[in-house]
mmCIF file of N, CA, C and O in Angstrom:
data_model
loop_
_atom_site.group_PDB
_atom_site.id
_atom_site.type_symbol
_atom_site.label_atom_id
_atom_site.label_comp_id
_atom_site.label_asym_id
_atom_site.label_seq_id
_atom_site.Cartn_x
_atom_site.Cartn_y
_atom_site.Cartn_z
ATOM 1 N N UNK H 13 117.330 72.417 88.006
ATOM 2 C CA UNK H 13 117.830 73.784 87.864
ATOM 3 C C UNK H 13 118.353 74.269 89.210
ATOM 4 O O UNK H 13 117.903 73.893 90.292
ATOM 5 N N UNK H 14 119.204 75.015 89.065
ATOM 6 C CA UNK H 14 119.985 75.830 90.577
ATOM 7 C C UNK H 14 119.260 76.568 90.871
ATOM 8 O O UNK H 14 118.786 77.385 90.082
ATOM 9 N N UNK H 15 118.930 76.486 92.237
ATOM 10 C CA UNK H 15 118.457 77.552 92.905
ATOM 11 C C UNK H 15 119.169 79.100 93.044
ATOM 12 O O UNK H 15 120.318 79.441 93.324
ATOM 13 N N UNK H 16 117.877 79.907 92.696
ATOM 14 C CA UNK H 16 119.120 81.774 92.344
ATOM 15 C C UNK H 16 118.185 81.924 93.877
ATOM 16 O O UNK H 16 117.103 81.434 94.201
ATOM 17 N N UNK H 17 118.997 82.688 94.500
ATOM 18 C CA UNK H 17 118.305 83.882 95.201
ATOM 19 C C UNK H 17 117.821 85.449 94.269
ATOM 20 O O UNK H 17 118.283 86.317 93.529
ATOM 21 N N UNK H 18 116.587 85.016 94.948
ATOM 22 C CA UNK H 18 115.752 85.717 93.963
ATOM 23 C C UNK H 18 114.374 85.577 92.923
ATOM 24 O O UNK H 18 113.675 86.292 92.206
ATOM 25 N N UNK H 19 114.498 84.044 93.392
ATOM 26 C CA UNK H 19 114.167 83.038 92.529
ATOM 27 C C UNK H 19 112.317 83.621 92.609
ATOM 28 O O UNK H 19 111.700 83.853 91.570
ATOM 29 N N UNK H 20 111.784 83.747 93.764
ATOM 30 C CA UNK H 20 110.366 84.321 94.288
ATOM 31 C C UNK H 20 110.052 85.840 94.137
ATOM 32 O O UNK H 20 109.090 86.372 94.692
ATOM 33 N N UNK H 21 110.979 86.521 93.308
ATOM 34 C CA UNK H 21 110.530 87.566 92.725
ATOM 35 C C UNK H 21 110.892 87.962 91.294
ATOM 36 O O UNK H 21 112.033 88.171 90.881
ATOM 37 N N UNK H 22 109.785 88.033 90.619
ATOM 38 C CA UNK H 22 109.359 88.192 89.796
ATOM 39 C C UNK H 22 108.996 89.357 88.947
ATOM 40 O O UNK H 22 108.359 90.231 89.536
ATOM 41 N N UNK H 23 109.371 89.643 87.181
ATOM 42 C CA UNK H 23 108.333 90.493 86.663
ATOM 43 C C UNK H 23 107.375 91.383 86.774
ATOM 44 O O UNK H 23 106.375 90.772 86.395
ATOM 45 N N UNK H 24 107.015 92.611 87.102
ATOM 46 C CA UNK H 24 105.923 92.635 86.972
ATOM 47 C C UNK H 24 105.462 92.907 88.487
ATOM 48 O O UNK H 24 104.524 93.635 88.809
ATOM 49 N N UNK H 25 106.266 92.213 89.325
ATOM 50 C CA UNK H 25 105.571 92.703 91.105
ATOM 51 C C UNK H 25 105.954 94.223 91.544
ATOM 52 O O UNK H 25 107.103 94.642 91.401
ATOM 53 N N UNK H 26 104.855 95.059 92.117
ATOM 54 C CA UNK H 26 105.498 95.951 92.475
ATOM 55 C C UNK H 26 106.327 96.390 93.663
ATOM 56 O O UNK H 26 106.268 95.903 94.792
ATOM 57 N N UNK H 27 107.125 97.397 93.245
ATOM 58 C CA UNK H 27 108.467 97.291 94.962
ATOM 59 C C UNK H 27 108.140 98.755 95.198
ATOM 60 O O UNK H 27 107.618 99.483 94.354
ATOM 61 N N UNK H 28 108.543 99.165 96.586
ATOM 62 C CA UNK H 28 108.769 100.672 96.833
ATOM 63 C C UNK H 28 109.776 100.767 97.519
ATOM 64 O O UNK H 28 109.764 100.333 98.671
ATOM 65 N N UNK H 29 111.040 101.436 96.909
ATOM 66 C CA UNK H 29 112.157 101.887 97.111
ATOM 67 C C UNK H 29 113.291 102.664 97.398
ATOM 68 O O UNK H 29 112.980 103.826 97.137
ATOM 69 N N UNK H 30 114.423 102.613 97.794
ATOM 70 C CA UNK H 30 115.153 104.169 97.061
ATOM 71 C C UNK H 30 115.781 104.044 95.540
ATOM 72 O O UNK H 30 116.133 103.026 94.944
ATOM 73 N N UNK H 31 115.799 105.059 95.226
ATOM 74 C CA UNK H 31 116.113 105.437 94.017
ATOM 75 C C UNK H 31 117.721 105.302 93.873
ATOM 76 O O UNK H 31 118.228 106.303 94.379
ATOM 77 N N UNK H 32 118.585 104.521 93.422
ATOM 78 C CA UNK H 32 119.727 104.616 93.404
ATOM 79 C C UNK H 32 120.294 105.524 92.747
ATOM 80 O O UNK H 32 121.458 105.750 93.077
ATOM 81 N N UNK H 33 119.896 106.084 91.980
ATOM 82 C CA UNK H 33 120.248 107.588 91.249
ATOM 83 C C UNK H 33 119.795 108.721 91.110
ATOM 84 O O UNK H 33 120.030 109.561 90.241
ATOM 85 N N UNK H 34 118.777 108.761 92.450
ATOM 86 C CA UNK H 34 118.460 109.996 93.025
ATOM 87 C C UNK H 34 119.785 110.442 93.980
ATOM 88 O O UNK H 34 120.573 109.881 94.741
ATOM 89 N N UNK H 35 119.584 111.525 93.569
ATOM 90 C CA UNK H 35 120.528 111.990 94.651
ATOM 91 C C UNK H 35 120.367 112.510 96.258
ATOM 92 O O UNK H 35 121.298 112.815 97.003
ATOM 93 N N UNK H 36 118.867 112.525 96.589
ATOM 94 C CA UNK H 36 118.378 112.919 97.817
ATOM 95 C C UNK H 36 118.130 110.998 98.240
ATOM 96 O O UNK H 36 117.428 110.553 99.148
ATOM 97 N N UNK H 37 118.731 110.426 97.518
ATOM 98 C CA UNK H 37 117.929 108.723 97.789
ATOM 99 C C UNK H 37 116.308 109.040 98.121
ATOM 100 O O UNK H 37 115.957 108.684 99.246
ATOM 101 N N UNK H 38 115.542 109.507 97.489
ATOM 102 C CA UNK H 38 114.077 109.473 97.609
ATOM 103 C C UNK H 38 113.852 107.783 97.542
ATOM 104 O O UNK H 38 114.525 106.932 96.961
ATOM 105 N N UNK H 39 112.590 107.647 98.403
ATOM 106 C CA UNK H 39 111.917 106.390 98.193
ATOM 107 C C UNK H 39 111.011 106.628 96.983
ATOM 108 O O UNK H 39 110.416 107.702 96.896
ATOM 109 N N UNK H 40 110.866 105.620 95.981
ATOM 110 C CA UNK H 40 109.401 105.598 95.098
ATOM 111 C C UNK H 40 109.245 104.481 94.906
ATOM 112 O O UNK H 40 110.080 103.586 95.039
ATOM 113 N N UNK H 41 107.657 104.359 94.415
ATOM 114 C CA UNK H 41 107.155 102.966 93.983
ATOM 115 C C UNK H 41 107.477 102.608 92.687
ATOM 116 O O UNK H 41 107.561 103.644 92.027
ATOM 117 N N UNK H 42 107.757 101.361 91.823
ATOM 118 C CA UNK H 42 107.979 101.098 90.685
ATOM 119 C C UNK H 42 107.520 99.585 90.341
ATOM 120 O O UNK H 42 106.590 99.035 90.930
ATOM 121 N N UNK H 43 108.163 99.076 89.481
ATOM 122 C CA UNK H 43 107.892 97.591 88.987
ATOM 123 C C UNK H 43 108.858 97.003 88.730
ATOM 124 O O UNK H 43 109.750 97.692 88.235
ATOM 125 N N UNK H 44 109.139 95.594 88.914
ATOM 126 C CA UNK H 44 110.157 95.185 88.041
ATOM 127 C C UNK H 44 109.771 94.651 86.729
ATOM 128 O O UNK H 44 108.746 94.097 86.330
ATOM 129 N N UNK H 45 110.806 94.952 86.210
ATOM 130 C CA UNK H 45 110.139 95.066 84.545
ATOM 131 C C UNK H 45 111.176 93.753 83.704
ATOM 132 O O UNK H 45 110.805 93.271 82.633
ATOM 133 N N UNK H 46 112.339 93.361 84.322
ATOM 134 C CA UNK H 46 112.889 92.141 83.948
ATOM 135 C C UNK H 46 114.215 91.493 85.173
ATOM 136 O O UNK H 46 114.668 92.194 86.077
ATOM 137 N N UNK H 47 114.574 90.258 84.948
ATOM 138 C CA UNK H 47 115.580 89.959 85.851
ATOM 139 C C UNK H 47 116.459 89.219 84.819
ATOM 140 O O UNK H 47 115.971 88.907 83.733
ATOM 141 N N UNK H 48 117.899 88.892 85.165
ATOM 142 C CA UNK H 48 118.852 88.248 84.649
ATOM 143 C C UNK H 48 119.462 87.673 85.677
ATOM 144 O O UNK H 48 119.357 88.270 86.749
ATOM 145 N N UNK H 49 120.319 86.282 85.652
ATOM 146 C CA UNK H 49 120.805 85.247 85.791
ATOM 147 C C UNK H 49 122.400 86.182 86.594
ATOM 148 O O UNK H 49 122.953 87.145 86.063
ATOM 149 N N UNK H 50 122.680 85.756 87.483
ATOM 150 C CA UNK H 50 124.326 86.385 87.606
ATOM 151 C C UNK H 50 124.684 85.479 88.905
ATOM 152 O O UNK H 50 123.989 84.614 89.437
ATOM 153 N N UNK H 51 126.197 86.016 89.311
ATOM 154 C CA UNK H 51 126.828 85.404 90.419
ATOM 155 C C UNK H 51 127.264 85.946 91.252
ATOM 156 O O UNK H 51 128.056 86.681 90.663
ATOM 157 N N UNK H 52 127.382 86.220 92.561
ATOM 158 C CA UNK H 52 127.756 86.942 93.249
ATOM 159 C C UNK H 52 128.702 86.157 94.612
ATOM 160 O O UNK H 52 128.051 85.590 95.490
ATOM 161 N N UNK H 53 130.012 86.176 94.682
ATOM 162 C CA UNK H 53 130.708 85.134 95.924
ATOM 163 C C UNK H 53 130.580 83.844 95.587
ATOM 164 O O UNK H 53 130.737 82.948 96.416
ATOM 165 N N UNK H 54 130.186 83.554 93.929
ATOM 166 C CA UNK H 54 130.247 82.820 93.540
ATOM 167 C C UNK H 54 128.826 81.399 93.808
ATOM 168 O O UNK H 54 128.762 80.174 93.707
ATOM 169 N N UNK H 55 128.038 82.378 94.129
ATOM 170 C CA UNK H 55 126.699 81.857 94.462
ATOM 171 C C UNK H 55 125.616 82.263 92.934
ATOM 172 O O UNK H 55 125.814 83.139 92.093
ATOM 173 N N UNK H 56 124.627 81.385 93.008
ATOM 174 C CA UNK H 56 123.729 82.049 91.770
ATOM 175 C C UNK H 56 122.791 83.194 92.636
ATOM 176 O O UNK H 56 122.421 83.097 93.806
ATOM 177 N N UNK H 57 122.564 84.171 91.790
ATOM 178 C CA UNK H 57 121.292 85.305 92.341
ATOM 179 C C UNK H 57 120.908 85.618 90.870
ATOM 180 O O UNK H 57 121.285 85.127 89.807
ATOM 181 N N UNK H 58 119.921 86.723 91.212
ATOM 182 C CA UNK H 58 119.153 87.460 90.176
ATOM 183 C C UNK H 58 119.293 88.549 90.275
ATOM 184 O O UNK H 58 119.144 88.904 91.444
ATOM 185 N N UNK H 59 119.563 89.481 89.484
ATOM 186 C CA UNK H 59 119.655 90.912 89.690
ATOM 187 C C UNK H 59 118.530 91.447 88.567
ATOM 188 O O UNK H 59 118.447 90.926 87.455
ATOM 189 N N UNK H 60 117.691 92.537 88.996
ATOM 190 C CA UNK H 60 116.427 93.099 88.399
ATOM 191 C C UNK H 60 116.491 94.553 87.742
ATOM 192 O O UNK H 60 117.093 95.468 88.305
ATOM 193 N N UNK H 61 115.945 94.689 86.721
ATOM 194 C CA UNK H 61 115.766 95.828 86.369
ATOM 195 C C UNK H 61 114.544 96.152 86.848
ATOM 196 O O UNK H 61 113.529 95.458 86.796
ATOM 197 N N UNK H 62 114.733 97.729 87.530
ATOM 198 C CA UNK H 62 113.405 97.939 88.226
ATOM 199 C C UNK H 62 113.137 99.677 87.427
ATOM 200 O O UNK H 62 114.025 100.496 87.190
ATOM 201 N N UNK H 63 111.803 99.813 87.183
ATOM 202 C CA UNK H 63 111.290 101.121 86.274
ATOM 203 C C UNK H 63 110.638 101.651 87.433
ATOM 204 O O UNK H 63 109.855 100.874 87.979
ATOM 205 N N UNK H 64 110.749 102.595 87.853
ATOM 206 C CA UNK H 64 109.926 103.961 88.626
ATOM 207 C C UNK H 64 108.819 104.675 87.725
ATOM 208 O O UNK H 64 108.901 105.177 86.604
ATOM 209 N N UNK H 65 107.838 104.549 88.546
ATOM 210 C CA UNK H 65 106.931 105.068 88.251
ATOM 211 C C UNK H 65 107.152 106.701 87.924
ATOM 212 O O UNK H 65 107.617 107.488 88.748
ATOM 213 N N UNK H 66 106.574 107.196 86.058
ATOM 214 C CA UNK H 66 106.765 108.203 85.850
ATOM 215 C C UNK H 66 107.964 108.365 85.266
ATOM 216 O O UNK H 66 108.239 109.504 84.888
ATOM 217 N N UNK H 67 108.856 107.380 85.075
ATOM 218 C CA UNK H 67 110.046 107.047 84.249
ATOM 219 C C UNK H 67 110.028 106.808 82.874
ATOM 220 O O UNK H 67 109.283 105.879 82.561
ATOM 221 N N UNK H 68 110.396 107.152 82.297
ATOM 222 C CA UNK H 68 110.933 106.705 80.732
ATOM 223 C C UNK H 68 111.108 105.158 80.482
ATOM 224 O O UNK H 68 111.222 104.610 81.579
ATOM 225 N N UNK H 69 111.165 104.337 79.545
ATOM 226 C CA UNK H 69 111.313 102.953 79.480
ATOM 227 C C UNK H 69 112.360 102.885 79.617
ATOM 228 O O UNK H 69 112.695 101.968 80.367
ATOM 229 N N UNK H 70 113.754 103.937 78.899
ATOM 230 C CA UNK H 70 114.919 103.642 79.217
ATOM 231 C C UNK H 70 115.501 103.516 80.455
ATOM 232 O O UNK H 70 116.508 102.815 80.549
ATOM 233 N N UNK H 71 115.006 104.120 81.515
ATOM 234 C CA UNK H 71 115.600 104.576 82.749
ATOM 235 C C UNK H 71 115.430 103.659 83.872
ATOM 236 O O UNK H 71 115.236 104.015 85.034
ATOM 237 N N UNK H 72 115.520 102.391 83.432
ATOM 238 C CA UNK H 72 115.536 101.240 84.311
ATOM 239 C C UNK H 72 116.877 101.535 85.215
ATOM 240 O O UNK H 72 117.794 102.172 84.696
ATOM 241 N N UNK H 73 116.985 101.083 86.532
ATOM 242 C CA UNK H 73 117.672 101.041 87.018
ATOM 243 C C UNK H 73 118.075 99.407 87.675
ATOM 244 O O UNK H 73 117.173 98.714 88.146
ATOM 245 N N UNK H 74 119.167 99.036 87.645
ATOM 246 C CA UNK H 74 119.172 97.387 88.609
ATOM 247 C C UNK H 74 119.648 97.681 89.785
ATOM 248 O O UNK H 74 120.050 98.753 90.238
ATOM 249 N N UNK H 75 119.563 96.553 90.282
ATOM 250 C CA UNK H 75 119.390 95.643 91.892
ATOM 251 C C UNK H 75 119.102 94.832 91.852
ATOM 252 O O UNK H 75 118.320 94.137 91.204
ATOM 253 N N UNK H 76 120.384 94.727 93.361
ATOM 254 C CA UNK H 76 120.050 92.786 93.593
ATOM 255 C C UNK H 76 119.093 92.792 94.171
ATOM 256 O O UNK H 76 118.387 93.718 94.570
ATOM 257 N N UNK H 77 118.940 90.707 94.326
ATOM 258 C CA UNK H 77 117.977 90.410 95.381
ATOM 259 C C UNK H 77 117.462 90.998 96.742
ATOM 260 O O UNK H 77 116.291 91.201 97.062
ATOM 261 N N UNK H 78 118.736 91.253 97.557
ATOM 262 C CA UNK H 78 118.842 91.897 98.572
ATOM 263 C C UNK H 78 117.916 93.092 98.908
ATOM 264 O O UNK H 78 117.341 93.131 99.995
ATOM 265 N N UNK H 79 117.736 94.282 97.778
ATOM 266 C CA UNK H 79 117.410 95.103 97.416
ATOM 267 C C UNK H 79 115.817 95.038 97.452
ATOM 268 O O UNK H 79 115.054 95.405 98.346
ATOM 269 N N UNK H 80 115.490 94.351 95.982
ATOM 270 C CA UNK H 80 114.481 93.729 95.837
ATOM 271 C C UNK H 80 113.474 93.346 96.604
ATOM 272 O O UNK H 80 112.331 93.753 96.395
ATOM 273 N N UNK H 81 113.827 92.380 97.750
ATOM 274 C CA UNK H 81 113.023 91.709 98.453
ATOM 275 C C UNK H 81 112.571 92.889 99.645
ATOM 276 O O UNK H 81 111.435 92.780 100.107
ATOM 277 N N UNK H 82 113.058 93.508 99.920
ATOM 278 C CA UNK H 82 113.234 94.569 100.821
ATOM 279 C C UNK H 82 111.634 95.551 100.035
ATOM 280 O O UNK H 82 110.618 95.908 100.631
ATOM 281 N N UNK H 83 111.916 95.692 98.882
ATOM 282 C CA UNK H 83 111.105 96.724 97.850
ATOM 283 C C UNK H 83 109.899 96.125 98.028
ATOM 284 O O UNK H 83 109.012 96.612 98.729
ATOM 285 N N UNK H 84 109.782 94.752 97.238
ATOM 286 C CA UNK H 84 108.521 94.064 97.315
ATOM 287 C C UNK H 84 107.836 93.979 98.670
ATOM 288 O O UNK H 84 106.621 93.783 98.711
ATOM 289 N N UNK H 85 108.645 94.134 99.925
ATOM 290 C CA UNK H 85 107.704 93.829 101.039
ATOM 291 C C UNK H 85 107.024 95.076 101.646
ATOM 292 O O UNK H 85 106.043 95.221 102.375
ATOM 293 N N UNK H 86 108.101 96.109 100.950
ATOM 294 C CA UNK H 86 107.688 97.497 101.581
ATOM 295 C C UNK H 86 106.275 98.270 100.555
ATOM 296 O O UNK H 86 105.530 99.148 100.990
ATOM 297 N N UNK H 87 106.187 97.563 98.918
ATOM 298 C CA UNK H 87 105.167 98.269 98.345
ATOM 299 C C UNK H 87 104.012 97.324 99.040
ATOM 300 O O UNK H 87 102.879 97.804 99.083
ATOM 301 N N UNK H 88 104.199 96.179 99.517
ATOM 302 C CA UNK H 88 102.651 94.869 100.092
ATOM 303 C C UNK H 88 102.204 95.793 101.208
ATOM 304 O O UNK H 88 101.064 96.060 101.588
ATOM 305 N N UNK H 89 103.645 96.309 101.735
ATOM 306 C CA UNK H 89 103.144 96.779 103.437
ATOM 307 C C UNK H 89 102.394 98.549 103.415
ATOM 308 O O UNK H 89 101.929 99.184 104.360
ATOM 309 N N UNK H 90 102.531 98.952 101.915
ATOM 310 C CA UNK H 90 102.065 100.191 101.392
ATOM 311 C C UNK H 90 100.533 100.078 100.847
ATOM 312 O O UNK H 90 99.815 100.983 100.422
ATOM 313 N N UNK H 91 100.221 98.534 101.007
ATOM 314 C CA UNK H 91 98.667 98.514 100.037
ATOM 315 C C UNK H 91 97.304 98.925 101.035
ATOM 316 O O UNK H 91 96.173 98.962 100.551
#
């Protein structure tokens, strides 16, 4: 299988973030709740749907890896 960037985050881990559709960009904590397969520069990655805590199920928002990895290290460095 091809290696995605992205590949080490997962379901279910929690991230703390900004809100891409806040409009003050607030940081909050959330989860990722699923990822999908995509391409970017023609490379494989993963892009995530991530749920905020206190959110609706609908109101997933995505992000890439980039994003992501950034989230996950900042909710570890929040424990």
């Amino acid at each position: 299988m091809e290696k995605r960037w992205g590949d080490e985050w997962l379901p279910g881990m929690r991230v703390r973030m900004v809100d891409n559709l806040s409009p003050g960009r607030e940081v909050r904590n959330g989860v990722i709740k699923d990822r999908s397969w995509g391409r970017e520069r023609r490379k494989p990655i993963w892009n995530f749907l991530v749920l905020f805590d206190g959110d609706k199920p609908e109101a997933v928002r995505v992000y890439g890896p980039g994003s992501i990895g950034a989230g996950v290290d900042a909710a570890r460095a929040a424990e």
